[in-house]
PDB file of C-alpha atoms and ligand atoms in Angstrom:
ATOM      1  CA  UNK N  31       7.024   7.252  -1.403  1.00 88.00           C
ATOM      2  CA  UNK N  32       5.381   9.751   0.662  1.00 92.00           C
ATOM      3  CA  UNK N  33       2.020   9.434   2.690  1.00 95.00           C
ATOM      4  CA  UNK N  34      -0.242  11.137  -0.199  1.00 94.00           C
ATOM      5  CA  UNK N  35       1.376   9.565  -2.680  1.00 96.00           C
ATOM      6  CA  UNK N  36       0.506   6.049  -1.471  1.00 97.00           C
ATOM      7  CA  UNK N  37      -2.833   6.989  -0.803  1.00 96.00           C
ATOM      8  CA  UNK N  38      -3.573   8.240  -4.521  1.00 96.00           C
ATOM      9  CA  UNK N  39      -1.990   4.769  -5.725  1.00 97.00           C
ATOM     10  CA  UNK N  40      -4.580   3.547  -3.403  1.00 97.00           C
ATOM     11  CA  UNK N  41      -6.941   5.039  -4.956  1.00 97.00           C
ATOM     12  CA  UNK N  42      -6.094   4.561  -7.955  1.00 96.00           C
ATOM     13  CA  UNK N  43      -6.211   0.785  -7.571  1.00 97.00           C
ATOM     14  CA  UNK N  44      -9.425   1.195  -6.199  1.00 97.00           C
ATOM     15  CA  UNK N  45     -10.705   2.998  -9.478  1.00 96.00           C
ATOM     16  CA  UNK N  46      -9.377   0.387 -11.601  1.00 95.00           C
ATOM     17  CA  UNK N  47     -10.048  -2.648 -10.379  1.00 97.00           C
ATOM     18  CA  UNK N  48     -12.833  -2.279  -7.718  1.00 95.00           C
ATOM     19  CA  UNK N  49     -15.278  -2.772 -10.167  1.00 95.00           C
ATOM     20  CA  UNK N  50     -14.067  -6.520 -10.293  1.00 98.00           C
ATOM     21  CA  UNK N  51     -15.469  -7.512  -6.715  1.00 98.00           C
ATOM     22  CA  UNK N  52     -18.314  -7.289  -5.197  1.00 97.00           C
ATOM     23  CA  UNK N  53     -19.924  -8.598  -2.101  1.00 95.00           C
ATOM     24  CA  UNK N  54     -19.834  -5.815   0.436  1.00 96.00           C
ATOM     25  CA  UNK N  55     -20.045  -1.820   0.896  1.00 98.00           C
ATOM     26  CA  UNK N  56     -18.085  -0.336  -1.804  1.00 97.00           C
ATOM     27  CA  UNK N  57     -17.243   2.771   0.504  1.00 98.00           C
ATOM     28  CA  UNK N  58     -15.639  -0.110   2.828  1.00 98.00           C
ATOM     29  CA  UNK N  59     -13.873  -1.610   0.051  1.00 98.00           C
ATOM     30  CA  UNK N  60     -12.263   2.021  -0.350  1.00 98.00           C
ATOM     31  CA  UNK N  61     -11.573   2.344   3.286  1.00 98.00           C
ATOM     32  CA  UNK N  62      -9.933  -1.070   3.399  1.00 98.00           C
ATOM     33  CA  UNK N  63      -7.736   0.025  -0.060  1.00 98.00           C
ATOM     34  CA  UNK N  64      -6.788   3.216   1.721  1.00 98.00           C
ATOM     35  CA  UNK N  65      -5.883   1.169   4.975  1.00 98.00           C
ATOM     36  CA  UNK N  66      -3.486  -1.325   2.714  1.00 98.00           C
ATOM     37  CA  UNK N  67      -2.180   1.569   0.942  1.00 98.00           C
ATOM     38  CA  UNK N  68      -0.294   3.053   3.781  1.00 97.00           C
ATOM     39  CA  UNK N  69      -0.559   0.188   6.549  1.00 97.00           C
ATOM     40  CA  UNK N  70       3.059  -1.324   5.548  1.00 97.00           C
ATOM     41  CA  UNK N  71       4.839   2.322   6.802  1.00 97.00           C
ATOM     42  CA  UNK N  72       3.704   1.354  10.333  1.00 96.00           C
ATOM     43  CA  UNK N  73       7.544  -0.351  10.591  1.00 95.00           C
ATOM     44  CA  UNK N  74       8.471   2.971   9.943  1.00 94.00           C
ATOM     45  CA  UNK N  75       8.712   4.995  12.991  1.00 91.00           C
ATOM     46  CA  UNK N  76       8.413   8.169  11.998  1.00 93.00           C
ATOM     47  CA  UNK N  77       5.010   7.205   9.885  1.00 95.00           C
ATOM     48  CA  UNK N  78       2.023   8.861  10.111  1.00 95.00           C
ATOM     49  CA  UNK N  79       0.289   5.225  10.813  1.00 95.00           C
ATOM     50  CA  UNK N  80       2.658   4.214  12.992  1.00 95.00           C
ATOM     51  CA  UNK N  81       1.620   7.142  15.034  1.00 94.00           C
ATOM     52  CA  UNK N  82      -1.947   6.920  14.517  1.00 95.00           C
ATOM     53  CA  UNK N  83      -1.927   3.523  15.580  1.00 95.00           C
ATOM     54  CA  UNK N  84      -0.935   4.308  18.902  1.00 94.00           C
ATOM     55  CA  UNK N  85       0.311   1.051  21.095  1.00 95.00           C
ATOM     56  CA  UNK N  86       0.124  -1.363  17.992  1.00 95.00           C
ATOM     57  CA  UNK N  87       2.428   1.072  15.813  1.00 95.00           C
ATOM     58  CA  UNK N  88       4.899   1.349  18.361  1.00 95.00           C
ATOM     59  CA  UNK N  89       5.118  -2.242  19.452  1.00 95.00           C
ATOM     60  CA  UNK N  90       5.624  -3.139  15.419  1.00 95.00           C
ATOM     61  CA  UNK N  91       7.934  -0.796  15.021  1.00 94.00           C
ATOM     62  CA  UNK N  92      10.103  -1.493  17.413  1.00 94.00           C
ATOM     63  CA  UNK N  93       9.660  -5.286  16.399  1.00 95.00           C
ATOM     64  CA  UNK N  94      10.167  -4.833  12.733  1.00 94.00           C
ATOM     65  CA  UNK N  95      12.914  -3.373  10.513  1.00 92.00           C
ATOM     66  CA  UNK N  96      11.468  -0.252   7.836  1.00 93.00           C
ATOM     67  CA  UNK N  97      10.667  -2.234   4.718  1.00 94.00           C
ATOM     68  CA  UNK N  98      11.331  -5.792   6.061  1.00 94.00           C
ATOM     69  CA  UNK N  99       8.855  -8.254   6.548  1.00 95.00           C
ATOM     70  CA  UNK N 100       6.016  -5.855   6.581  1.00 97.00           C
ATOM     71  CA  UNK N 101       6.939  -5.010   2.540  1.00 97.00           C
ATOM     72  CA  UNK N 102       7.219  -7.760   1.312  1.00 97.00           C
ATOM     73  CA  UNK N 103       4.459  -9.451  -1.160  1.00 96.00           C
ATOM     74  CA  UNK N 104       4.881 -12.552   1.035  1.00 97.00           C
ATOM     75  CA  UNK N 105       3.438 -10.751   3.938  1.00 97.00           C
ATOM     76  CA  UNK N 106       0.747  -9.545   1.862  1.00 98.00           C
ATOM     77  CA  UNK N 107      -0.723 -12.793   0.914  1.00 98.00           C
ATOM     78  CA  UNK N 108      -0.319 -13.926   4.560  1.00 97.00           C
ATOM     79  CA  UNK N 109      -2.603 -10.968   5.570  1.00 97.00           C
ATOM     80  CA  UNK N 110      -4.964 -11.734   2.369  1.00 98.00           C
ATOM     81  CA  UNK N 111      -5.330 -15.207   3.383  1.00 98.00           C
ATOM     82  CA  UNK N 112      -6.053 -14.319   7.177  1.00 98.00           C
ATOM     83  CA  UNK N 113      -8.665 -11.186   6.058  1.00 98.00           C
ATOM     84  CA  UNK N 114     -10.121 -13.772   3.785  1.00 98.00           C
ATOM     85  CA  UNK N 115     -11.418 -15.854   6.524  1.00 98.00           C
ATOM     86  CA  UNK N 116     -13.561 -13.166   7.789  1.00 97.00           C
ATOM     87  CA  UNK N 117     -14.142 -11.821   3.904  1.00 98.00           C
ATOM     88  CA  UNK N 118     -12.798 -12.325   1.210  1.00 98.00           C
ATOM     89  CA  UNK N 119     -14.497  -9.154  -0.623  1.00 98.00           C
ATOM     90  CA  UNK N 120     -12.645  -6.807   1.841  1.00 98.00           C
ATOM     91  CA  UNK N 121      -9.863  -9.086   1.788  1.00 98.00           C
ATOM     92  CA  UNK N 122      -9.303  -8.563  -1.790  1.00 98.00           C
ATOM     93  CA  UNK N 123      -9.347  -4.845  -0.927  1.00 98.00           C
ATOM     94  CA  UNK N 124      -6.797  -4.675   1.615  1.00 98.00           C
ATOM     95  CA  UNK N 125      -4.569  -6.479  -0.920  1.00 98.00           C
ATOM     96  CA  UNK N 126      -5.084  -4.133  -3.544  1.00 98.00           C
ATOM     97  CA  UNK N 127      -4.163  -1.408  -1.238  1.00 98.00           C
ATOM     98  CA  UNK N 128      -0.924  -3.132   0.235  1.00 98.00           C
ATOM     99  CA  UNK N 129       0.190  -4.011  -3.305  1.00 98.00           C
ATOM    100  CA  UNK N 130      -0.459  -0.447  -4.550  1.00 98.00           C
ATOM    101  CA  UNK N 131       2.313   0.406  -1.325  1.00 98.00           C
ATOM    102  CA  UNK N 132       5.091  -1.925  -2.459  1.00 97.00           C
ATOM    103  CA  UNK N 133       4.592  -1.061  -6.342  1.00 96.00           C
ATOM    104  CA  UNK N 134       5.313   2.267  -4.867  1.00 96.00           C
ATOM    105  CA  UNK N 135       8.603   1.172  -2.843  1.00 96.00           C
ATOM    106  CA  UNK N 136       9.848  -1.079  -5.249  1.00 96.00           C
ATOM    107  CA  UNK N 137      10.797   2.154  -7.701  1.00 96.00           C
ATOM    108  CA  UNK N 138      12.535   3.913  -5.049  1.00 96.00           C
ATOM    109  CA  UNK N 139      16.230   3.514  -5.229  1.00 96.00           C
ATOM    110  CA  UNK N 140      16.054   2.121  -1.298  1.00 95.00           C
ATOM    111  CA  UNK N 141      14.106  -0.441  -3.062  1.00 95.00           C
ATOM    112  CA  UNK N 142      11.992  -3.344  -1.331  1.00 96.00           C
ATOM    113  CA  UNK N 143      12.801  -7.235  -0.730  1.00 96.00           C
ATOM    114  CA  UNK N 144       9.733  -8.608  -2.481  1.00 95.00           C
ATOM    115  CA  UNK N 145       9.816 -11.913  -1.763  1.00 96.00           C
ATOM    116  CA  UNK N 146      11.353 -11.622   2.042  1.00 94.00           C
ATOM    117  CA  UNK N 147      11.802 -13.624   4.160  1.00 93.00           C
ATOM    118  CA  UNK N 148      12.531 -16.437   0.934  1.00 95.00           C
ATOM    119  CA  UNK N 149      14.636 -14.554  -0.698  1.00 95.00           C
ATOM    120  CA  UNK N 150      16.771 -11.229   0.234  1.00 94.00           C
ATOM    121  CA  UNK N 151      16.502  -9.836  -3.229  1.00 95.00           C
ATOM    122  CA  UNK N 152      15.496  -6.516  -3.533  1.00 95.00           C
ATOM    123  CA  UNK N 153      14.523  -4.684  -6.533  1.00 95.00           C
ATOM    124  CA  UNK N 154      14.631  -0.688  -6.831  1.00 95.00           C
ATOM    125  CA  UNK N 155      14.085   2.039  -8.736  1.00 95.00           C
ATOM    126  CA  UNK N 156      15.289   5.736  -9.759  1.00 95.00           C
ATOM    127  CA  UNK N 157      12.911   7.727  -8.020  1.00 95.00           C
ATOM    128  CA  UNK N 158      14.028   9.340  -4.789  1.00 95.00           C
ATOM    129  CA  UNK N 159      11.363   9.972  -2.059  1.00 92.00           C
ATOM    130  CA  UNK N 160       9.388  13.470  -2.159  1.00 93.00           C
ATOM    131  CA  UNK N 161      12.043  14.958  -4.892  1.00 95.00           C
ATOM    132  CA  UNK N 162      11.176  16.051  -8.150  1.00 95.00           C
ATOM    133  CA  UNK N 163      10.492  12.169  -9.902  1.00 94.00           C
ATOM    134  CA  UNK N 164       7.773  11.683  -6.990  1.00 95.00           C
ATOM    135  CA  UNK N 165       6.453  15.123  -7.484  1.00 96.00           C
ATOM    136  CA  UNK N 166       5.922  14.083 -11.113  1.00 95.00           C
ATOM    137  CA  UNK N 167       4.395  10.617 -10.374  1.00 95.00           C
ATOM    138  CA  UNK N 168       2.177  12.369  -7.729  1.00 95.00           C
ATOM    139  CA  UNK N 169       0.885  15.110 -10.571  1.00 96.00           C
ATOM    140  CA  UNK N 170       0.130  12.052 -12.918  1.00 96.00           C
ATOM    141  CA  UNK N 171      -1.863   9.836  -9.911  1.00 96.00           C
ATOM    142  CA  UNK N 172      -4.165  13.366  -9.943  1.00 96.00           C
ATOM    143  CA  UNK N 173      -4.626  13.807 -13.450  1.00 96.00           C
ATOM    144  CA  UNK N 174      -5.385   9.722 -13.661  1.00 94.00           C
ATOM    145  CA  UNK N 175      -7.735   9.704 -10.752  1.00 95.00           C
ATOM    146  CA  UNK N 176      -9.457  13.156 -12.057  1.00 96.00           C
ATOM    147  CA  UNK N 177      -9.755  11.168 -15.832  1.00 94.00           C
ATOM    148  CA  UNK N 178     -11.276   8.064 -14.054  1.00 91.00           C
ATOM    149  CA  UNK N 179     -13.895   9.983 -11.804  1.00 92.00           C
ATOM    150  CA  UNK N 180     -14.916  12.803 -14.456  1.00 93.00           C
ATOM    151  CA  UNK N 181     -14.587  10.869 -18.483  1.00 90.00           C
TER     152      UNK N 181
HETATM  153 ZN1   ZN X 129       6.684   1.799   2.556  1.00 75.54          ZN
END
């Protein structure tokens, strides 16, 4: 999926289930949603993340395969648990936003190895990054967030 894309399904999640948690500043909930949303791309190179993140990006990059370790679900509990020592209320918002990412990957036909490094399987979908089935999914993420901000 492409950059915007993940960051509606961010926000999305955010809409749906933020009202679940509580504990901290709900606009840092959303920035820590919006941060999971795209963070797993930064083992892309060519991310917009990656480059954002300067040093770090490029150092994980070049360290980690695009959609390895960094998208898996595995990962994402790792992160959860370590974010949860600090807080768990932004914790819980981080892993909304990097689970928003992989639900995103997973129905891409490159597909995404969920449970990696346990197990190699990978499940995938039909729709091809930024063609027509993404533009369609993107269109629906606007009307959905548009129905859960304004009825
Ligand atoms: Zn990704």
């Amino acid at each position: 999926m492409l950059f915007y894309t993940h960051l509606l399904l961010g926000i999305v999640g955010f809409l749906l289930l933020n009202k679940y948690f509580s504990g901290g500043y709900e606009w840092l909930f959303l920035l820590f949603v919006l941060l999971g949303s795209v963070l797993p791309d930064i083992d892309d190179g060519k991310s917009k993340i990656k480059k954002a993140s300067g040093i770090i990006g490029s150092v994980i990059s070049f360290l980690f395969k695009h959609r390895g370790i960094l998208h898996s679900l595995i990962f994402a509990l790792v992160l959860f648990v370590l974010l949860s020592l600090w807080d768990i209320y932004y914790a819980w918002a981080l892993l909304i936003g990097y689970t928003s990412h992989l639900v995103g990957d997973v129905i891409t036909p490159m597909g995404i190895q969920l449970f990696y490094p346990f197990s190699r399987w990978k499940i995938r979908g039909p729709i091809r990054v930024g063609k027509f089935g993404e533009w369609i999914i993107l269109f629906g993420l606007v009307v959905l967030v548009i129905k859960e901000l304004f009825f």
